[in-house]
């Protein structure tokens, strides 16, 4: 194996996988992945299909209605002189009750006005906690009867049937369960994929367009956003990806666009409500231009006015992203000298203009070069990527091909420290783990302070060594590596070394592995070596 054959799966992929053959033509191997369609996705546990945005809304609605029905049932029991502790399942209810002794989960009907209500408790299109009436009614096949005082308490049904005929268990924590199942399946996919370059690109853009479960209900939409807004545009136009992500419920909820109301709109004047600038600010600062473009606060505010009306319908069919004219700020808006007419069409026009702005090309070029080449990327690499983005109108396929073909990507191997998620996935690939280790991997990432899909801020996870190098963090990596190798201690450590590092292994590492006191220790030394920690 020559050096470039060893570099390709490490720098561009997710690390060599035990049992895979050597890469004979590294550039062709990478380019073939760009040309190929996405491999079939792993299904989340308990699902017979990949959950869609509509499925996510249904699960959220289940949570809300289940919590409401449980509270009504408890109240009815108490009013009738009976006793029923909060969270106790009643007749016909196979699922446990609410979280924390009957309290509604964040984002449910009993928390923050339903979790999707906007400022002042007003809910565009019925998004407040009131929602549908009569317990679990709402067209989803469940019911919990209301009843008059003294009537039998309502019974909470434990299942609903999807349009595909699948029975889905209903509980107060369905959103959390779906989030966990989606994350487990995704991590399992990273561990086993034979398209590691494509998956690295997906992870890069997911981090670029960060959404996080830290913001109320966003987590249940993270998987659908990846499949509906990121993957379809992985080698397409960046502008198409920007539009798809910005108009996805995950991003609208994460950045609170559903709470933004034009102050002079019909609803704004009636309720004395105003703007939420989160989405406008992050689209300009993080997703497209970057502050280097020199825009002003007034530009951000004007863009926020333009985005008003972009909202969510979550309580009645059809659920999804909607445009509500009664929330839209009237009048023209000017952003960095360009004027946009009022109305929904101008939202997409502005997004595409920002996505194809020269400052956006420079911003993306720097981020891509930082991720694939060096923490302090060489100007020549940035210039090449920027030129492709400019000349092709933001063609991400052409830009990814430039990453593979430009010499700068190959001349300085192993100078990028693996972030914790990258490190954990590469360890498990090196050990030949199967997709069943997805949840195990996510748990280790959490221990190493990078829980998947739970980034602390909209700017996502850091991409330089300075973001991750601490004495405690590096020691924890070794501890976790030792724990992982304990599950695979019968592997031939010499074969693992040859597969995952090959000619990139330092003489010191080779000697340490040969002299190790046990095979498990030898495997731990490989995974803890300086060269394995980098890509």
Short mmCIF file of C-alpha atoms in Angstrom, two decimals:
data_model
loop_
_atom_site.label_atom_id
_atom_site.label_comp_id
_atom_site.label_asym_id
_atom_site.label_seq_id
_atom_site.Cartn_x
_atom_site.Cartn_y
_atom_site.Cartn_z
CA UNK A 1 0.00 0.00 0.00
CA UNK A 2 1.43 3.39 -0.97
CA UNK A 3 0.94 6.54 1.09
CA UNK A 4 -1.88 7.99 -0.99
CA UNK A 5 -3.84 4.76 -0.84
CA UNK A 6 -3.57 5.00 2.95
CA UNK A 7 -4.42 8.71 3.01
CA UNK A 8 -7.62 8.51 0.93
CA UNK A 9 -9.89 6.66 3.41
CA UNK A 10 -8.42 8.56 6.35
CA UNK A 11 -8.54 12.15 5.12
CA UNK A 12 -11.54 11.97 2.82
CA UNK A 13 -13.41 9.06 4.35
CA UNK A 14 -14.18 7.88 7.87
CA UNK A 15 -11.14 5.68 8.33
CA UNK A 16 -10.29 2.25 6.87
CA UNK A 17 -12.60 -0.56 7.87
CA UNK A 18 -11.18 -3.89 9.03
CA UNK A 19 -11.77 -6.41 6.29
CA UNK A 20 -11.82 -3.89 3.45
CA UNK A 21 -9.23 -4.27 0.74
CA UNK A 22 -6.59 -1.71 -0.08
CA UNK A 23 -7.53 1.26 -2.26
CA UNK A 24 -5.70 0.73 -5.54
CA UNK A 25 -6.53 4.05 -7.23
CA UNK A 26 -7.37 6.51 -4.44
CA UNK A 27 -8.60 9.40 -6.59
CA UNK A 28 -10.79 7.13 -8.72
CA UNK A 29 -12.16 5.52 -5.55
CA UNK A 30 -13.23 8.92 -4.23
CA UNK A 31 -14.58 10.25 -7.51
CA UNK A 32 -16.64 7.10 -8.00
CA UNK A 33 -18.36 7.76 -4.69
CA UNK A 34 -19.33 11.24 -5.86
CA UNK A 35 -20.80 9.85 -9.06
CA UNK A 36 -22.71 7.04 -7.36
CA UNK A 37 -26.18 7.44 -5.86
CA UNK A 38 -26.63 7.29 -2.11
CA UNK A 39 -26.48 3.76 -0.73
CA UNK A 40 -29.69 2.49 0.94
CA UNK A 41 -30.22 4.05 4.36
CA UNK A 42 -30.49 2.02 7.55
CA UNK A 43 -33.99 2.08 9.07
CA UNK A 44 -34.42 3.43 12.60
CA UNK A 45 -35.38 0.76 15.08
CA UNK A 46 -39.14 0.19 15.16
CA UNK A 47 -39.77 1.70 11.71
CA UNK A 48 -40.55 -0.07 8.46
CA UNK A 49 -39.58 3.00 6.41
CA UNK A 50 -37.35 6.05 6.72
CA UNK A 51 -39.31 8.60 8.77
CA UNK A 52 -40.37 11.69 6.85
CA UNK A 53 -41.10 15.19 8.05
CA UNK A 54 -44.79 14.24 8.15
CA UNK A 55 -43.94 11.25 10.35
CA UNK A 56 -42.04 13.58 12.68
CA UNK A 57 -45.04 15.88 12.96
CA UNK A 58 -47.26 12.89 13.71
CA UNK A 59 -44.93 11.73 16.48
CA UNK A 60 -44.88 15.22 17.95
CA UNK A 61 -48.66 15.36 17.81
CA UNK A 62 -48.82 11.96 19.49
CA UNK A 63 -46.66 13.29 22.33
CA UNK A 64 -48.83 16.35 22.76
CA UNK A 65 -52.13 14.48 22.63
CA UNK A 66 -50.90 11.68 24.88
CA UNK A 67 -49.80 14.15 27.52
CA UNK A 68 -53.08 16.02 27.30
CA UNK A 69 -55.11 12.82 27.60
CA UNK A 70 -53.05 11.67 30.57
CA UNK A 71 -53.70 14.97 32.37
CA UNK A 72 -57.41 14.76 31.58
CA UNK A 73 -57.53 11.19 32.85
CA UNK A 74 -55.74 12.09 36.06
CA UNK A 75 -58.06 15.07 36.60
CA UNK A 76 -61.12 12.91 36.00
CA UNK A 77 -59.93 10.30 38.48
CA UNK A 78 -59.27 12.95 41.09
CA UNK A 79 -62.64 14.63 40.49
CA UNK A 80 -64.39 11.28 40.88
CA UNK A 81 -62.69 10.55 44.16
CA UNK A 82 -60.44 7.89 42.70
CA UNK A 83 -56.69 7.77 42.95
CA UNK A 84 -54.27 7.57 40.10
CA UNK A 85 -50.71 8.67 40.46
CA UNK A 86 -49.38 10.85 37.67
CA UNK A 87 -47.74 8.79 34.98
CA UNK A 88 -49.67 5.59 35.82
CA UNK A 89 -51.01 3.78 32.79
CA UNK A 90 -54.75 3.26 32.72
CA UNK A 91 -56.91 0.56 31.12
CA UNK A 92 -55.94 -0.11 27.54
CA UNK A 93 -52.78 1.90 27.88
CA UNK A 94 -49.72 -0.25 27.26
CA UNK A 95 -47.31 2.64 27.39
CA UNK A 96 -45.97 4.38 30.45
CA UNK A 97 -47.29 7.80 31.39
CA UNK A 98 -45.73 11.18 31.26
CA UNK A 99 -42.19 12.08 32.13
CA UNK A 100 -41.08 13.19 35.57
CA UNK A 101 -44.17 12.18 37.50
CA UNK A 102 -46.72 13.32 34.95
CA UNK A 103 -45.14 16.59 33.84
CA UNK A 104 -45.34 17.27 30.14
CA UNK A 105 -42.14 16.83 28.18
CA UNK A 106 -40.56 19.97 26.72
CA UNK A 107 -42.52 21.00 23.66
CA UNK A 108 -45.67 19.14 24.66
CA UNK A 109 -49.03 20.73 25.29
CA UNK A 110 -48.18 21.30 28.93
CA UNK A 111 -44.89 23.06 28.34
CA UNK A 112 -44.35 26.53 26.92
CA UNK A 113 -47.75 26.72 25.27
CA UNK A 114 -47.23 23.62 23.17
CA UNK A 115 -43.62 24.12 22.21
CA UNK A 116 -44.50 25.62 18.82
CA UNK A 117 -46.42 28.71 19.83
CA UNK A 118 -44.96 32.06 18.90
CA UNK A 119 -44.40 35.21 20.91
CA UNK A 120 -47.14 36.27 23.26
CA UNK A 121 -48.77 32.84 23.30
CA UNK A 122 -50.20 33.41 19.81
CA UNK A 123 -50.02 30.40 17.58
CA UNK A 124 -50.08 30.95 13.82
CA UNK A 125 -52.58 28.52 12.37
CA UNK A 126 -53.46 26.95 15.69
CA UNK A 127 -49.96 26.03 16.83
CA UNK A 128 -50.48 26.77 20.52
CA UNK A 129 -50.95 24.07 23.09
CA UNK A 130 -54.72 24.17 22.65
CA UNK A 131 -54.52 22.41 19.29
CA UNK A 132 -57.30 19.94 18.72
CA UNK A 133 -59.94 19.31 21.33
CA UNK A 134 -61.38 16.18 22.84
CA UNK A 135 -58.19 14.56 24.10
CA UNK A 136 -56.35 12.73 21.36
CA UNK A 137 -58.64 13.59 18.48
CA UNK A 138 -57.02 15.00 15.37
CA UNK A 139 -57.54 12.52 12.59
CA UNK A 140 -54.76 10.15 13.59
CA UNK A 141 -56.91 7.23 14.62
CA UNK A 142 -56.61 7.78 18.39
CA UNK A 143 -59.23 8.98 20.81
CA UNK A 144 -59.56 9.70 24.46
CA UNK A 145 -63.11 10.67 25.29
CA UNK A 146 -63.79 13.92 27.05
CA UNK A 147 -66.86 13.23 29.16
CA UNK A 148 -68.80 15.25 31.70
CA UNK A 149 -68.07 15.49 35.43
CA UNK A 150 -68.59 12.11 37.01
CA UNK A 151 -68.26 10.21 33.75
CA UNK A 152 -65.77 7.39 33.34
CA UNK A 153 -62.25 8.71 32.88
CA UNK A 154 -60.95 8.71 29.30
CA UNK A 155 -58.86 5.78 28.16
CA UNK A 156 -55.58 6.52 26.42
CA UNK A 157 -54.99 4.21 23.47
CA UNK A 158 -51.44 3.01 23.07
CA UNK A 159 -51.06 2.70 19.30
CA UNK A 160 -51.89 4.49 16.09
CA UNK A 161 -51.73 3.10 12.57
CA UNK A 162 -49.80 5.02 9.93
CA UNK A 163 -51.06 5.42 6.34
CA UNK A 164 -48.61 2.63 5.47
CA UNK A 165 -50.33 0.32 7.94
CA UNK A 166 -47.55 0.30 10.54
CA UNK A 167 -48.55 0.26 14.21
CA UNK A 168 -46.67 2.96 16.13
CA UNK A 169 -46.67 2.88 19.91
CA UNK A 170 -47.81 6.16 21.42
CA UNK A 171 -46.26 7.54 24.58
CA UNK A 172 -45.23 10.81 26.15
CA UNK A 173 -41.68 10.41 24.86
CA UNK A 174 -42.19 9.42 21.22
CA UNK A 175 -40.15 12.36 19.94
CA UNK A 176 -37.23 11.42 22.15
CA UNK A 177 -37.50 7.77 21.10
CA UNK A 178 -37.52 8.66 17.40
CA UNK A 179 -34.54 10.96 17.86
CA UNK A 180 -32.59 8.18 19.57
CA UNK A 181 -33.53 5.61 16.93
CA UNK A 182 -32.58 7.98 14.09
CA UNK A 183 -29.25 8.82 15.70
CA UNK A 184 -28.44 5.18 16.37
CA UNK A 185 -29.19 4.23 12.76
CA UNK A 186 -27.10 7.12 11.43
CA UNK A 187 -24.09 6.27 13.59
CA UNK A 188 -24.40 2.63 12.53
CA UNK A 189 -24.38 3.78 8.92
CA UNK A 190 -21.16 5.73 9.46
CA UNK A 191 -19.50 2.67 11.00
CA UNK A 192 -20.36 0.34 8.12
CA UNK A 193 -20.73 2.49 5.01
CA UNK A 194 -18.82 1.69 1.84
CA UNK A 195 -19.30 5.33 0.74
CA UNK A 196 -17.26 7.04 3.46
CA UNK A 197 -16.42 10.12 1.36
CA UNK A 198 -20.09 10.80 0.68
CA UNK A 199 -20.89 10.31 4.37
CA UNK A 200 -18.12 12.70 5.41
CA UNK A 201 -19.59 15.32 3.09
CA UNK A 202 -23.05 14.73 4.56
CA UNK A 203 -21.60 15.20 8.06
CA UNK A 204 -19.79 18.36 6.96
CA UNK A 205 -22.96 19.96 5.62
CA UNK A 206 -25.01 18.80 8.60
CA UNK A 207 -22.56 20.65 10.82
CA UNK A 208 -22.59 23.68 8.51
CA UNK A 209 -26.39 23.80 8.78
CA UNK A 210 -26.53 22.80 12.45
CA UNK A 211 -29.82 21.98 14.10
CA UNK A 212 -29.80 20.60 17.61
CA UNK A 213 -32.12 18.81 20.00
CA UNK A 214 -31.12 21.43 22.55
CA UNK A 215 -33.89 23.55 21.03
CA UNK A 216 -37.20 21.98 22.04
CA UNK A 217 -38.61 19.70 19.33
CA UNK A 218 -35.92 20.11 16.70
CA UNK A 219 -34.43 16.67 17.31
CA UNK A 220 -37.38 14.76 15.87
CA UNK A 221 -36.86 16.57 12.54
CA UNK A 222 -33.06 16.13 12.34
CA UNK A 223 -33.15 12.84 10.44
CA UNK A 224 -35.77 14.01 7.92
CA UNK A 225 -33.81 17.22 7.32
CA UNK A 226 -30.67 15.23 6.53
CA UNK A 227 -32.55 13.05 4.03
CA UNK A 228 -34.79 15.72 2.52
CA UNK A 229 -32.59 18.83 2.47
CA UNK A 230 -28.93 17.71 2.62
CA UNK A 231 -28.53 14.40 0.79
CA UNK A 232 -30.50 15.31 -2.37
CA UNK A 233 -28.19 18.30 -2.96
CA UNK A 234 -24.88 16.78 -1.88
CA UNK A 235 -23.41 17.10 -5.39
CA UNK A 236 -25.91 19.67 -6.65
CA UNK A 237 -26.19 23.44 -6.32
CA UNK A 238 -25.45 25.04 -2.98
CA UNK A 239 -28.35 27.46 -3.51
CA UNK A 240 -30.77 24.52 -3.72
CA UNK A 241 -29.42 23.16 -0.43
CA UNK A 242 -29.76 26.58 1.24
CA UNK A 243 -33.39 26.90 0.16
CA UNK A 244 -34.24 23.34 1.20
CA UNK A 245 -32.60 23.67 4.62
CA UNK A 246 -33.94 27.14 5.41
CA UNK A 247 -37.48 26.09 4.54
CA UNK A 248 -37.29 22.84 6.51
CA UNK A 249 -39.23 22.57 9.79
CA UNK A 250 -36.04 21.55 11.61
CA UNK A 251 -34.34 24.88 10.85
CA UNK A 252 -37.47 26.98 11.29
CA UNK A 253 -38.06 25.51 14.75
CA UNK A 254 -34.40 25.47 15.78
CA UNK A 255 -33.94 29.16 15.03
CA UNK A 256 -37.42 30.16 16.23
CA UNK A 257 -38.65 31.52 12.92
CA UNK A 258 -42.14 30.39 13.92
CA UNK A 259 -42.11 33.18 16.54
CA UNK A 260 -41.20 35.97 14.10
CA UNK A 261 -44.02 38.37 13.17
CA UNK A 262 -43.81 41.50 11.06
CA UNK A 263 -44.50 44.42 13.43
CA UNK A 264 -46.66 46.12 10.79
CA UNK A 265 -48.33 42.94 9.56
CA UNK A 266 -52.00 42.28 10.23
CA UNK A 267 -51.21 39.96 13.15
CA UNK A 268 -48.37 42.11 14.43
CA UNK A 269 -50.57 45.18 14.71
CA UNK A 270 -53.35 43.19 16.37
CA UNK A 271 -51.13 41.49 18.95
CA UNK A 272 -48.24 43.98 19.22
CA UNK A 273 -45.75 41.29 18.19
CA UNK A 274 -42.37 41.68 16.52
CA UNK A 275 -39.41 40.11 14.79
CA UNK A 276 -37.22 37.21 15.77
CA UNK A 277 -33.96 37.70 13.86
CA UNK A 278 -32.36 34.33 14.64
CA UNK A 279 -32.90 32.70 11.25
CA UNK A 280 -31.96 35.82 9.29
CA UNK A 281 -28.79 36.30 11.31
CA UNK A 282 -27.57 32.72 11.10
CA UNK A 283 -28.34 32.37 7.39
CA UNK A 284 -26.18 35.42 6.71
CA UNK A 285 -23.48 34.84 9.33
CA UNK A 286 -23.08 31.05 9.26
CA UNK A 287 -24.77 29.55 6.24
CA UNK A 288 -23.86 31.99 3.48
CA UNK A 289 -21.92 35.28 3.57
CA UNK A 290 -20.07 35.29 6.91
CA UNK A 291 -19.34 38.60 8.67
CA UNK A 292 -16.40 39.12 6.30
CA UNK A 293 -18.98 40.27 3.73
CA UNK A 294 -19.38 43.50 5.68
CA UNK A 295 -23.16 43.50 6.05
CA UNK A 296 -24.79 45.65 8.74
CA UNK A 297 -27.27 45.03 11.52
CA UNK A 298 -29.86 46.84 9.39
CA UNK A 299 -29.27 44.27 6.65
CA UNK A 300 -29.99 41.48 9.14
CA UNK A 301 -33.16 43.21 10.33
CA UNK A 302 -34.33 43.81 6.78
CA UNK A 303 -33.77 40.13 5.93
CA UNK A 304 -35.68 39.16 9.07
CA UNK A 305 -38.59 41.31 7.88
CA UNK A 306 -38.47 39.56 4.53
CA UNK A 307 -38.59 36.11 6.19
CA UNK A 308 -41.73 36.88 8.20
CA UNK A 309 -44.64 34.69 7.23
CA UNK A 310 -42.42 31.62 6.89
CA UNK A 311 -43.94 29.37 9.51
CA UNK A 312 -45.11 25.90 10.58
CA UNK A 313 -48.50 24.20 10.54
CA UNK A 314 -48.27 21.53 13.21
CA UNK A 315 -51.74 20.83 14.55
CA UNK A 316 -53.92 20.11 11.55
CA UNK A 317 -53.48 18.49 8.17
CA UNK A 318 -51.66 19.14 5.97
CA UNK A 319 -48.79 19.69 8.40
CA UNK A 320 -45.55 21.29 7.27
CA UNK A 321 -43.99 24.60 6.28
CA UNK A 322 -46.45 27.31 5.27
CA UNK A 323 -46.40 30.97 4.35
CA UNK A 324 -48.81 33.13 6.35
CA UNK A 325 -49.46 36.49 4.68
CA UNK A 326 -51.02 37.87 7.87
CA UNK A 327 -47.59 37.60 9.56
CA UNK A 328 -45.54 39.02 6.68
CA UNK A 329 -44.09 42.51 7.04
CA UNK A 330 -45.43 44.70 4.22
CA UNK A 331 -43.28 46.84 1.95
CA UNK A 332 -40.00 46.36 0.10
CA UNK A 333 -36.84 45.27 1.91
CA UNK A 334 -33.27 46.23 1.07
CA UNK A 335 -30.41 43.84 1.88
CA UNK A 336 -26.85 44.95 1.13
CA UNK A 337 -28.12 47.36 -1.50
CA UNK A 338 -30.48 44.93 -3.24
CA UNK A 339 -34.23 45.52 -3.03
CA UNK A 340 -36.79 42.74 -2.66
CA UNK A 341 -40.54 43.01 -3.14
CA UNK A 342 -42.87 41.83 -0.39
CA UNK A 343 -44.23 38.30 -0.55
CA UNK A 344 -43.20 34.67 -0.36
CA UNK A 345 -41.43 34.55 -3.73
CA UNK A 346 -38.86 37.09 -2.53
CA UNK A 347 -37.79 34.77 0.30
CA UNK A 348 -36.43 32.20 -2.14
CA UNK A 349 -35.04 34.93 -4.37
CA UNK A 350 -33.06 36.37 -1.46
CA UNK A 351 -31.83 32.96 -0.31
CA UNK A 352 -30.53 32.10 -3.78
CA UNK A 353 -28.87 35.50 -4.10
CA UNK A 354 -27.11 35.08 -0.76
CA UNK A 355 -26.09 31.49 -1.59
CA UNK A 356 -24.40 32.55 -4.83
CA UNK A 357 -22.77 35.71 -3.46
CA UNK A 358 -18.97 36.00 -3.91
CA UNK A 359 -18.56 36.31 -0.13
CA UNK A 360 -20.39 32.99 0.28
CA UNK A 361 -18.03 31.31 -2.20
CA UNK A 362 -15.05 32.52 -0.15
CA UNK A 363 -16.63 31.46 3.14
CA UNK A 364 -17.40 27.95 1.88
CA UNK A 365 -13.96 27.56 0.31
CA UNK A 366 -12.27 28.39 3.62
CA UNK A 367 -14.48 25.96 5.57
CA UNK A 368 -13.98 23.11 3.10
CA UNK A 369 -10.22 23.64 2.94
CA UNK A 370 -10.06 23.81 6.74
CA UNK A 371 -11.94 20.53 7.03
CA UNK A 372 -10.11 18.56 4.35
CA UNK A 373 -6.63 20.13 4.20
CA UNK A 374 -5.46 21.97 7.32
CA UNK A 375 -6.64 24.02 10.29
CA UNK A 376 -4.88 26.97 8.67
CA UNK A 377 -5.61 26.14 5.03
CA UNK A 378 -3.10 27.17 2.35
CA UNK A 379 -4.32 30.15 0.31
CA UNK A 380 -3.81 28.21 -2.92
CA UNK A 381 -6.30 25.54 -1.82
CA UNK A 382 -8.86 28.16 -0.79
CA UNK A 383 -8.43 29.97 -4.11
CA UNK A 384 -9.03 26.81 -6.14
CA UNK A 385 -12.20 25.91 -4.28
CA UNK A 386 -13.46 29.49 -4.39
CA UNK A 387 -12.83 29.60 -8.14
CA UNK A 388 -14.87 26.44 -8.76
CA UNK A 389 -17.78 27.73 -6.68
CA UNK A 390 -17.70 31.07 -8.51
CA UNK A 391 -17.34 29.64 -12.01
CA UNK A 392 -19.98 26.91 -11.62
CA UNK A 393 -22.60 28.87 -9.71
CA UNK A 394 -22.06 26.91 -6.50
CA UNK A 395 -21.83 23.38 -7.94
CA UNK A 396 -20.98 21.23 -4.90
CA UNK A 397 -20.18 18.19 -7.03
CA UNK A 398 -17.54 20.11 -8.97
CA UNK A 399 -16.21 21.58 -5.72
CA UNK A 400 -15.94 18.13 -4.13
CA UNK A 401 -14.10 16.85 -7.20
CA UNK A 402 -11.64 19.72 -6.85
CA UNK A 403 -11.00 18.62 -3.26
CA UNK A 404 -9.98 15.22 -4.60
CA UNK A 405 -7.88 16.38 -7.55
CA UNK A 406 -6.00 19.37 -6.12
CA UNK A 407 -2.54 18.49 -4.89
CA UNK A 408 -2.90 20.44 -1.63
CA UNK A 409 -5.29 17.79 -0.29
CA UNK A 410 -2.58 15.11 -0.43
CA UNK A 411 0.70 16.81 0.47
CA UNK A 412 0.24 17.21 4.23
CA UNK A 413 -1.33 14.00 5.59
CA UNK A 414 -2.28 13.47 9.23
CA UNK A 415 -2.25 17.13 10.18
CA UNK A 416 -5.96 17.34 11.10
CA UNK A 417 -6.95 16.15 14.58
CA UNK A 418 -10.03 13.97 14.51
CA UNK A 419 -12.99 15.46 16.36
CA UNK A 420 -14.49 13.03 18.91
CA UNK A 421 -17.26 11.74 16.64
CA UNK A 422 -14.79 11.22 13.82
CA UNK A 423 -12.42 9.46 16.21
CA UNK A 424 -15.06 7.10 17.63
CA UNK A 425 -16.38 6.15 14.19
CA UNK A 426 -12.85 5.53 12.87
CA UNK A 427 -12.05 3.34 15.91
CA UNK A 428 -15.09 1.17 15.40
CA UNK A 429 -14.46 0.90 11.66
CA UNK A 430 -10.88 -0.13 12.41
CA UNK A 431 -12.18 -2.84 14.73
CA UNK A 432 -14.73 -4.12 12.21
CA UNK A 433 -17.80 -3.25 14.29
CA UNK A 434 -21.23 -3.69 12.75
CA UNK A 435 -24.17 -1.27 12.60
CA UNK A 436 -25.46 -2.56 15.93
CA UNK A 437 -22.78 -0.44 17.58
CA UNK A 438 -24.54 2.79 16.57
CA UNK A 439 -25.93 3.58 20.01
CA UNK A 440 -22.69 2.50 21.66
CA UNK A 441 -20.83 4.96 19.40
CA UNK A 442 -23.24 7.80 20.16
CA UNK A 443 -22.81 7.22 23.90
CA UNK A 444 -19.01 7.36 23.64
CA UNK A 445 -19.26 10.57 21.61
CA UNK A 446 -21.32 12.03 24.44
CA UNK A 447 -18.66 11.06 26.99
CA UNK A 448 -16.10 12.80 24.76
CA UNK A 449 -18.24 15.96 24.70
CA UNK A 450 -19.57 15.71 21.15
CA UNK A 451 -23.05 14.19 21.42
CA UNK A 452 -24.35 13.70 17.86
CA UNK A 453 -27.07 16.14 16.79
CA UNK A 454 -26.86 18.07 20.09
CA UNK A 455 -24.39 20.85 19.25
CA UNK A 456 -24.50 23.63 21.84
CA UNK A 457 -24.69 26.55 19.38
CA UNK A 458 -25.90 27.22 15.80
CA UNK A 459 -22.30 27.42 14.58
CA UNK A 460 -21.98 23.68 15.15
CA UNK A 461 -18.93 21.76 16.31
CA UNK A 462 -15.43 23.16 16.03
CA UNK A 463 -13.20 21.90 13.21
CA UNK A 464 -9.70 22.61 14.48
CA UNK A 465 -7.37 20.97 16.98
CA UNK A 466 -7.72 23.94 19.32
CA UNK A 467 -11.42 23.13 19.69
CA UNK A 468 -10.71 19.66 21.08
CA UNK A 469 -7.22 19.38 22.54
CA UNK A 470 -7.29 19.33 26.33
CA UNK A 471 -5.31 17.04 28.66
CA UNK A 472 -8.53 15.58 30.04
CA UNK A 473 -10.04 15.10 26.59
CA UNK A 474 -7.02 13.22 25.26
CA UNK A 475 -6.90 10.95 28.32
CA UNK A 476 -10.60 10.21 27.90
CA UNK A 477 -9.92 9.14 24.33
CA UNK A 478 -7.42 6.56 25.52
CA UNK A 479 -9.84 5.31 28.17
CA UNK A 480 -12.60 4.93 25.62
CA UNK A 481 -10.26 3.28 23.13
CA UNK A 482 -9.35 0.70 25.79
CA UNK A 483 -13.04 0.07 26.40
CA UNK A 484 -13.71 -0.42 22.70
CA UNK A 485 -10.79 -2.80 22.15
CA UNK A 486 -12.04 -4.97 25.01
CA UNK A 487 -14.95 -5.96 22.76
CA UNK A 488 -12.63 -6.93 19.91
CA UNK A 489 -9.59 -8.26 21.76
CA UNK A 490 -9.25 -11.33 19.52
CA UNK A 491 -8.44 -9.29 16.44
CA UNK A 492 -4.92 -9.63 15.05
CA UNK A 493 -3.31 -6.36 16.12
CA UNK A 494 -0.69 -6.54 13.38
CA UNK A 495 -3.42 -6.90 10.74
CA UNK A 496 -5.31 -3.97 12.24
CA UNK A 497 -2.17 -1.82 12.18
CA UNK A 498 -1.51 -2.67 8.54
CA UNK A 499 -5.12 -1.99 7.56
CA UNK A 500 -5.76 1.29 9.35
CA UNK A 501 -2.36 2.98 9.09
CA UNK A 502 -0.18 0.97 6.73
CA UNK A 503 2.82 3.08 5.63
CA UNK A 504 1.63 6.00 7.79
CA UNK A 505 2.47 4.14 11.03
CA UNK A 506 5.52 5.59 12.78
CA UNK A 507 8.35 3.22 13.76
CA UNK A 508 7.65 4.09 17.41
CA UNK A 509 4.05 2.93 17.07
CA UNK A 510 5.05 -0.28 15.31
CA UNK A 511 7.54 -1.11 18.05
CA UNK A 512 5.07 -0.32 20.83
CA UNK A 513 2.46 -2.59 19.26
CA UNK A 514 4.95 -5.45 18.90
CA UNK A 515 6.05 -5.10 22.54
CA UNK A 516 2.58 -4.72 24.05
CA UNK A 517 1.79 -6.94 27.02
CA UNK A 518 -1.49 -8.17 25.51
CA UNK A 519 -3.36 -8.09 22.24
CA UNK A 520 -5.91 -5.71 23.75
CA UNK A 521 -3.13 -3.38 24.83
CA UNK A 522 -1.67 -3.54 21.32
CA UNK A 523 -5.02 -2.57 19.81
CA UNK A 524 -5.36 0.27 22.31
CA UNK A 525 -1.91 1.55 21.39
CA UNK A 526 -2.92 1.63 17.73
CA UNK A 527 -6.13 3.57 18.40
CA UNK A 528 -4.36 5.88 20.84
CA UNK A 529 -1.35 6.58 18.63
CA UNK A 530 -0.76 10.15 17.45
CA UNK A 531 -1.10 9.15 13.81
CA UNK A 532 -4.44 7.40 14.33
CA UNK A 533 -5.79 10.44 16.18
CA UNK A 534 -5.24 12.49 13.05
CA UNK A 535 -6.38 12.46 9.47
#
